[in-house]
PDB file of C-alpha atoms in Angstrom:
ATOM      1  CA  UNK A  29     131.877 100.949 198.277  1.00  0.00           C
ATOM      2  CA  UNK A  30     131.213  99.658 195.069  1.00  0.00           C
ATOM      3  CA  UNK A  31     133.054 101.704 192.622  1.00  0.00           C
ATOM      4  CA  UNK A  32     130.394 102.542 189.268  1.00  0.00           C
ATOM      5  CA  UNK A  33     132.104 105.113 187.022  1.00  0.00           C
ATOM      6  CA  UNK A  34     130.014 106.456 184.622  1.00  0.00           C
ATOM      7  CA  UNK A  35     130.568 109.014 181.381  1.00  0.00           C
ATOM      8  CA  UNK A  36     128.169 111.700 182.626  1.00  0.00           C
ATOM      9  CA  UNK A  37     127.798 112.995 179.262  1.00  0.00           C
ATOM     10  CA  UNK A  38     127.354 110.131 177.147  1.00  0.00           C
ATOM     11  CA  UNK A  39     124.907 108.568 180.300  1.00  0.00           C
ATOM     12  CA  UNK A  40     122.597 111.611 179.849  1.00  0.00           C
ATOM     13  CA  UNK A  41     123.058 111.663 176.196  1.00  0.00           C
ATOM     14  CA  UNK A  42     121.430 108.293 176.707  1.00  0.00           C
ATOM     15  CA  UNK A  43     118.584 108.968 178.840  1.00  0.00           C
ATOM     16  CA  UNK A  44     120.417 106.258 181.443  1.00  0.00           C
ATOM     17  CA  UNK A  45     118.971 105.361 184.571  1.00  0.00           C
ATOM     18  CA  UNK A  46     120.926 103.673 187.745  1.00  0.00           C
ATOM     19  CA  UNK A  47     119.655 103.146 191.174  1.00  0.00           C
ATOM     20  CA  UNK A  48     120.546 101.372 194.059  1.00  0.00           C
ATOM     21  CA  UNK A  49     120.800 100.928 197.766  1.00  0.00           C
ATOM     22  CA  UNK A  50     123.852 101.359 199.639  1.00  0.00           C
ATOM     23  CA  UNK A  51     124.852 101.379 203.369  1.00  0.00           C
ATOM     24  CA  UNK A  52     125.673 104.596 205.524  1.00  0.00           C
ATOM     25  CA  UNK A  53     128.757 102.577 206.194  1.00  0.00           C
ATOM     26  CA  UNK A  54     130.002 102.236 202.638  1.00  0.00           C
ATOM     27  CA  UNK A  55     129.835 106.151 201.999  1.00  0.00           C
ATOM     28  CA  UNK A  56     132.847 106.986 204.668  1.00  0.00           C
ATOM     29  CA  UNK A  57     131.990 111.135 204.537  1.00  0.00           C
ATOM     30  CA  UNK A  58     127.965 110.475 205.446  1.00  0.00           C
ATOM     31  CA  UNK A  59     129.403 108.351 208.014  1.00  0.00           C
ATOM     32  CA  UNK A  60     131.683 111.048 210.149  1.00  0.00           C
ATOM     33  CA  UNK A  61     128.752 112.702 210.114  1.00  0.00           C
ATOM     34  CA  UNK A  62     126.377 110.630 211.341  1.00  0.00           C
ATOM     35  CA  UNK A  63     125.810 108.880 215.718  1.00  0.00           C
ATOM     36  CA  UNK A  64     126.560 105.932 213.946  1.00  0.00           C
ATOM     37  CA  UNK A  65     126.569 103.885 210.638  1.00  0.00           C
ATOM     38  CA  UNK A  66     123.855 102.183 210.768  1.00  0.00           C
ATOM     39  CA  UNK A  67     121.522 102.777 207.735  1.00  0.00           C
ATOM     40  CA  UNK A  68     121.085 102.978 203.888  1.00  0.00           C
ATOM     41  CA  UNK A  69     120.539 105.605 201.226  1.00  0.00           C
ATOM     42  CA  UNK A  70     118.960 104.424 198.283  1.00  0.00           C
ATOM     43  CA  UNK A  71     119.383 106.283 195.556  1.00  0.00           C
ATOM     44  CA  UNK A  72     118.356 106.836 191.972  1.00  0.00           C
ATOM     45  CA  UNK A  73     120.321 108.737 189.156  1.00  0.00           C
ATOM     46  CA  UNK A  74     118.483 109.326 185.876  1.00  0.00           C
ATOM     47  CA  UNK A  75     119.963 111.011 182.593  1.00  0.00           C
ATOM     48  CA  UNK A  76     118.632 113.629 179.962  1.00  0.00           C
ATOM     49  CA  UNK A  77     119.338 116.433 177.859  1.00  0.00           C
ATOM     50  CA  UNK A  78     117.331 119.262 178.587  1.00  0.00           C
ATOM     51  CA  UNK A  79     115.483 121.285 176.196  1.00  0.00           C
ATOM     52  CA  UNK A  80     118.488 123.619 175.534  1.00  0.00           C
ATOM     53  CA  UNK A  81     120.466 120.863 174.683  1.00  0.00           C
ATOM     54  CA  UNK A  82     122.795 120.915 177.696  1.00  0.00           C
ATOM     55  CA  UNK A  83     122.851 117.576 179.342  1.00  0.00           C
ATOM     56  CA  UNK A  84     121.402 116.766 182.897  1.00  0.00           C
ATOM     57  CA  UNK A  85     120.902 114.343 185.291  1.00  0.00           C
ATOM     58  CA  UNK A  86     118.270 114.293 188.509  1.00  0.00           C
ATOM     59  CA  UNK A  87     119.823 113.021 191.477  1.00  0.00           C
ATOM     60  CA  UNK A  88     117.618 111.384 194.279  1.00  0.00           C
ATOM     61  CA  UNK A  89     118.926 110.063 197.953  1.00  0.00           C
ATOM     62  CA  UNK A  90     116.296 108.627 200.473  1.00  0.00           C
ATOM     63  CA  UNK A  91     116.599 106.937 204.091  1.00  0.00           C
ATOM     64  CA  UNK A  92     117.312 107.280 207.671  1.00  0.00           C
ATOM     65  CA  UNK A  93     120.163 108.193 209.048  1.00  0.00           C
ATOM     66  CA  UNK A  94     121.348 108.245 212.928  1.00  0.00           C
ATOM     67  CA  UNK A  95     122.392 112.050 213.804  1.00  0.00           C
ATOM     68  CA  UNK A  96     123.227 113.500 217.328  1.00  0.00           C
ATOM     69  CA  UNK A  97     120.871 116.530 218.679  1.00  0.00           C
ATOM     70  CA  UNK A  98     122.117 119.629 219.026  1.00  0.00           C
ATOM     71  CA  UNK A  99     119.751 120.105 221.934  1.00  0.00           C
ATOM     72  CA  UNK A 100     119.539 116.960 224.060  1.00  0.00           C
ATOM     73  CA  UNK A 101     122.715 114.884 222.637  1.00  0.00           C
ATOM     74  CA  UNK A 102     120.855 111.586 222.097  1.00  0.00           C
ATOM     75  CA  UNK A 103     120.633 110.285 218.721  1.00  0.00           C
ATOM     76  CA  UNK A 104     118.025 109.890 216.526  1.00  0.00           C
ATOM     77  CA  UNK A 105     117.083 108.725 212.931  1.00  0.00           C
ATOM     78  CA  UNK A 106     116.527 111.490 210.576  1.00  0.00           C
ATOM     79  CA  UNK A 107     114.945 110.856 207.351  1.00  0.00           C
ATOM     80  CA  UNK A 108     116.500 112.094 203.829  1.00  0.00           C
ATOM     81  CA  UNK A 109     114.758 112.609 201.071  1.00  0.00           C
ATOM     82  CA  UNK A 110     116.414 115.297 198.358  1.00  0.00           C
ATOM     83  CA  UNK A 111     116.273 115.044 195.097  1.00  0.00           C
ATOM     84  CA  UNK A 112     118.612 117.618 192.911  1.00  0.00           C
ATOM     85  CA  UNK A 113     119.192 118.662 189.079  1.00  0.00           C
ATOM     86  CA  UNK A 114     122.487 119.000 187.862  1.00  0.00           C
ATOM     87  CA  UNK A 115     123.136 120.122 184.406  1.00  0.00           C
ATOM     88  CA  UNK A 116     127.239 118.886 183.248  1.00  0.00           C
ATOM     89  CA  UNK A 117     129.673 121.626 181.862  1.00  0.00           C
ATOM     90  CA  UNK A 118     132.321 120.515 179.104  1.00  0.00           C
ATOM     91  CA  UNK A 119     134.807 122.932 181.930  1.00  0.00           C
ATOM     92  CA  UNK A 120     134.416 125.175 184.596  1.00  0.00           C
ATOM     93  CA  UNK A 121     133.803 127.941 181.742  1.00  0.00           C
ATOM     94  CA  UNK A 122     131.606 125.935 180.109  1.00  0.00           C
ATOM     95  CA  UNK A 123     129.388 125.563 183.552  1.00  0.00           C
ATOM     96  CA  UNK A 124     129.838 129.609 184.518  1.00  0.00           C
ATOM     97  CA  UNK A 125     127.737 130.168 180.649  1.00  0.00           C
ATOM     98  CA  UNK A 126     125.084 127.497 181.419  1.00  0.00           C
ATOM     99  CA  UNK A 127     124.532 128.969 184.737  1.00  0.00           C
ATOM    100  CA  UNK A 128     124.078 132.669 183.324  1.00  0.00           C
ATOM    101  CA  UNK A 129     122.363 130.891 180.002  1.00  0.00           C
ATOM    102  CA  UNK A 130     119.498 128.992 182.664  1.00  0.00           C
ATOM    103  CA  UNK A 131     119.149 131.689 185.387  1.00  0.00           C
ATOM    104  CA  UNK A 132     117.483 129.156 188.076  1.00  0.00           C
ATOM    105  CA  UNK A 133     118.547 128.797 191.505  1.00  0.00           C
ATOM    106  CA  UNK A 134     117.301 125.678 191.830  1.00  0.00           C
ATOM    107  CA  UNK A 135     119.791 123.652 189.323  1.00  0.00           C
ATOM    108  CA  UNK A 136     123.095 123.336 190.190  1.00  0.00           C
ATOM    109  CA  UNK A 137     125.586 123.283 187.749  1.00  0.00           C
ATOM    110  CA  UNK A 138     128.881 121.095 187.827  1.00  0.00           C
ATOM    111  CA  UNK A 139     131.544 120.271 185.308  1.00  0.00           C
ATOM    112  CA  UNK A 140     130.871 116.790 183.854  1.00  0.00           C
ATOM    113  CA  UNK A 141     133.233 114.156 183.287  1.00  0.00           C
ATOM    114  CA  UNK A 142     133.897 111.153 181.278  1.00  0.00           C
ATOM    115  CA  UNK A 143     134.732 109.070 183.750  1.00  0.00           C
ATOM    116  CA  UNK A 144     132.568 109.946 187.056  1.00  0.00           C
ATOM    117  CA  UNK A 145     132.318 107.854 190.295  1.00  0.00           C
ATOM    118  CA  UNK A 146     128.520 107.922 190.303  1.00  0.00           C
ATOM    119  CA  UNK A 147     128.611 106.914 194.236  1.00  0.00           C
ATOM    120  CA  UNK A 148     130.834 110.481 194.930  1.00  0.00           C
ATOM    121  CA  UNK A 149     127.685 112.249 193.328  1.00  0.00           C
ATOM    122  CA  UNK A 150     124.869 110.308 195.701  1.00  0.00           C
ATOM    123  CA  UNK A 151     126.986 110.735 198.742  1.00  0.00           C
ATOM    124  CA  UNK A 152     127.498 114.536 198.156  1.00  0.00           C
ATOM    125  CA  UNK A 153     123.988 115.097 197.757  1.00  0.00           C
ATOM    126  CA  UNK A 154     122.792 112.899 200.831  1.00  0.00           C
ATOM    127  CA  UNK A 155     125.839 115.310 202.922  1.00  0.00           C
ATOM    128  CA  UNK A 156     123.697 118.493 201.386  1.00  0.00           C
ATOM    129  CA  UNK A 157     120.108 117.246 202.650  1.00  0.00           C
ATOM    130  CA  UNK A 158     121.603 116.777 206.144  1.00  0.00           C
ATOM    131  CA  UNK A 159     120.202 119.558 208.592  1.00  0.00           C
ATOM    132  CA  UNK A 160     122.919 122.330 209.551  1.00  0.00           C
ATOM    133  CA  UNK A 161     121.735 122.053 213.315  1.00  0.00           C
ATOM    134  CA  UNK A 162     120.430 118.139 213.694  1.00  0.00           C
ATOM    135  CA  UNK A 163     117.501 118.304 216.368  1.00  0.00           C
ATOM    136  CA  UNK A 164     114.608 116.268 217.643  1.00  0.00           C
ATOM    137  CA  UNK A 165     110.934 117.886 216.993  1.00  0.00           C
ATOM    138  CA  UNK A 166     110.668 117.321 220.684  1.00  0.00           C
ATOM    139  CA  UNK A 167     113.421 115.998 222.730  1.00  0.00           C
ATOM    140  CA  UNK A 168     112.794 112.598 224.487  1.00  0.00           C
ATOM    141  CA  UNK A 169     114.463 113.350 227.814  1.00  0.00           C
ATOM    142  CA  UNK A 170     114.718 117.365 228.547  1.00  0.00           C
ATOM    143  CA  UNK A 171     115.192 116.707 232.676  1.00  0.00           C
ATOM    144  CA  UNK A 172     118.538 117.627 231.818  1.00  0.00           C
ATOM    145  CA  UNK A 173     117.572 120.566 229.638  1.00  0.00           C
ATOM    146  CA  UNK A 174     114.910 121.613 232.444  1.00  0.00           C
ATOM    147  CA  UNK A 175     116.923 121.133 235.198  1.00  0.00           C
ATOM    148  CA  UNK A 176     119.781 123.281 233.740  1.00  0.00           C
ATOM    149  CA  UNK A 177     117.660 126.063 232.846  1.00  0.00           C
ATOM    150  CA  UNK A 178     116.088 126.293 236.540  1.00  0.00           C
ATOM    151  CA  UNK A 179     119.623 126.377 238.226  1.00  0.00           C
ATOM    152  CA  UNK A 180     120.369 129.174 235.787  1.00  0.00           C
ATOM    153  CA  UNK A 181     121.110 132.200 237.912  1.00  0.00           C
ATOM    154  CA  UNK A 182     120.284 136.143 236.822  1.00  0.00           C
ATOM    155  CA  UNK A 183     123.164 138.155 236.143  1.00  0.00           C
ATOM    156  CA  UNK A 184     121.038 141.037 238.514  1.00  0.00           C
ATOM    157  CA  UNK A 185     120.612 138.827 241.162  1.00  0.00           C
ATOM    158  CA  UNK A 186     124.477 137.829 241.025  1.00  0.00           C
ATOM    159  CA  UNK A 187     124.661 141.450 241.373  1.00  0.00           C
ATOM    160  CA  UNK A 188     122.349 142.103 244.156  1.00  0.00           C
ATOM    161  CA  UNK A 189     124.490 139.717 246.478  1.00  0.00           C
ATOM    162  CA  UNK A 190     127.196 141.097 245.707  1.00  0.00           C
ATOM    163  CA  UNK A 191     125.601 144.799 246.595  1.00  0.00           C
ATOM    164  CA  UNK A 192     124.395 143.372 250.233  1.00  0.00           C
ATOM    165  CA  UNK A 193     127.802 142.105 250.909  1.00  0.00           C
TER     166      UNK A 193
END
């Protein structure tokens, strides 16, 4: 993976913009988590200072992934597409006051640094917009599925042989 270490602060201070494509392959904790890794996230980091003066930078991951159904255990491509808003903390103190100060669920807070692997960032929020249980809509091949659930025996009648016996 190509390192790119950026100064969060001074990159928001800046209104700086990267983007980029990289491969499932290249971000080794998407990987585990994925059938297989084939792939690639592109991504888009943009900095700003938000109207309170507390810098912040949106965060966008998009593309298709192979994950493993829960149900069936076939893979399948599963489409990301997240995009998150972090505002940067001087410390971890610094971050607890901003998150009191802002009061909104939907911004995450995280202590900024001047030298950041930007790539750690994309990869951690393409890992958060993966599904908890991966699934199909509808399962390609549910025979097995089917076939399991027809075999599947009552408890009662399990206890009604053993009554007769």
């Amino acid at each position: 993976m190509n390192a790119l270490v950026i100064d969060t602060f001074e990159f928001c201070r800046t209104n700086s913009s990267q983007s980029g494509t990289t491969p499932v392959a290249e971000l080794t904790r998407l990987a585990k988590e994925c059938a297989n890794p084939s792939g690639e996230i592109t991504w888009e980091a943009v900095g700003e200072t938000h109207k309170l003066g507390i810098p912040q930078m949106t965060l966008s991951v998009n593309g298709t992934v192979q994950l493993v159904c829960q149900r069936c255990l076939q893979p399948y491509a599963h489409h990301l597409d997240s995009s998150t808003v972090l505002m940067l903390g001087k410390d971890d103190e610094d971050a607890d006051e901003i998150e009191e100060r802002i009061d909104d669920e939907s911004i995450d807070v995280i202590v900024g640094s001047r030298s950041m692997e930007l790539m750690y960032l994309v990869e951690d929020e393409a890992l958060l917009a993966l599904p908890q249980s991966p699934r199909h809509d509808v399962c390609p091949d549910s025979s097995l599925l089917d076939k399991a659930k027809s075999e599947k025996i009552s408890p009662f009648d399990a206890l009604k042989s053993l009554k007769s016996e």
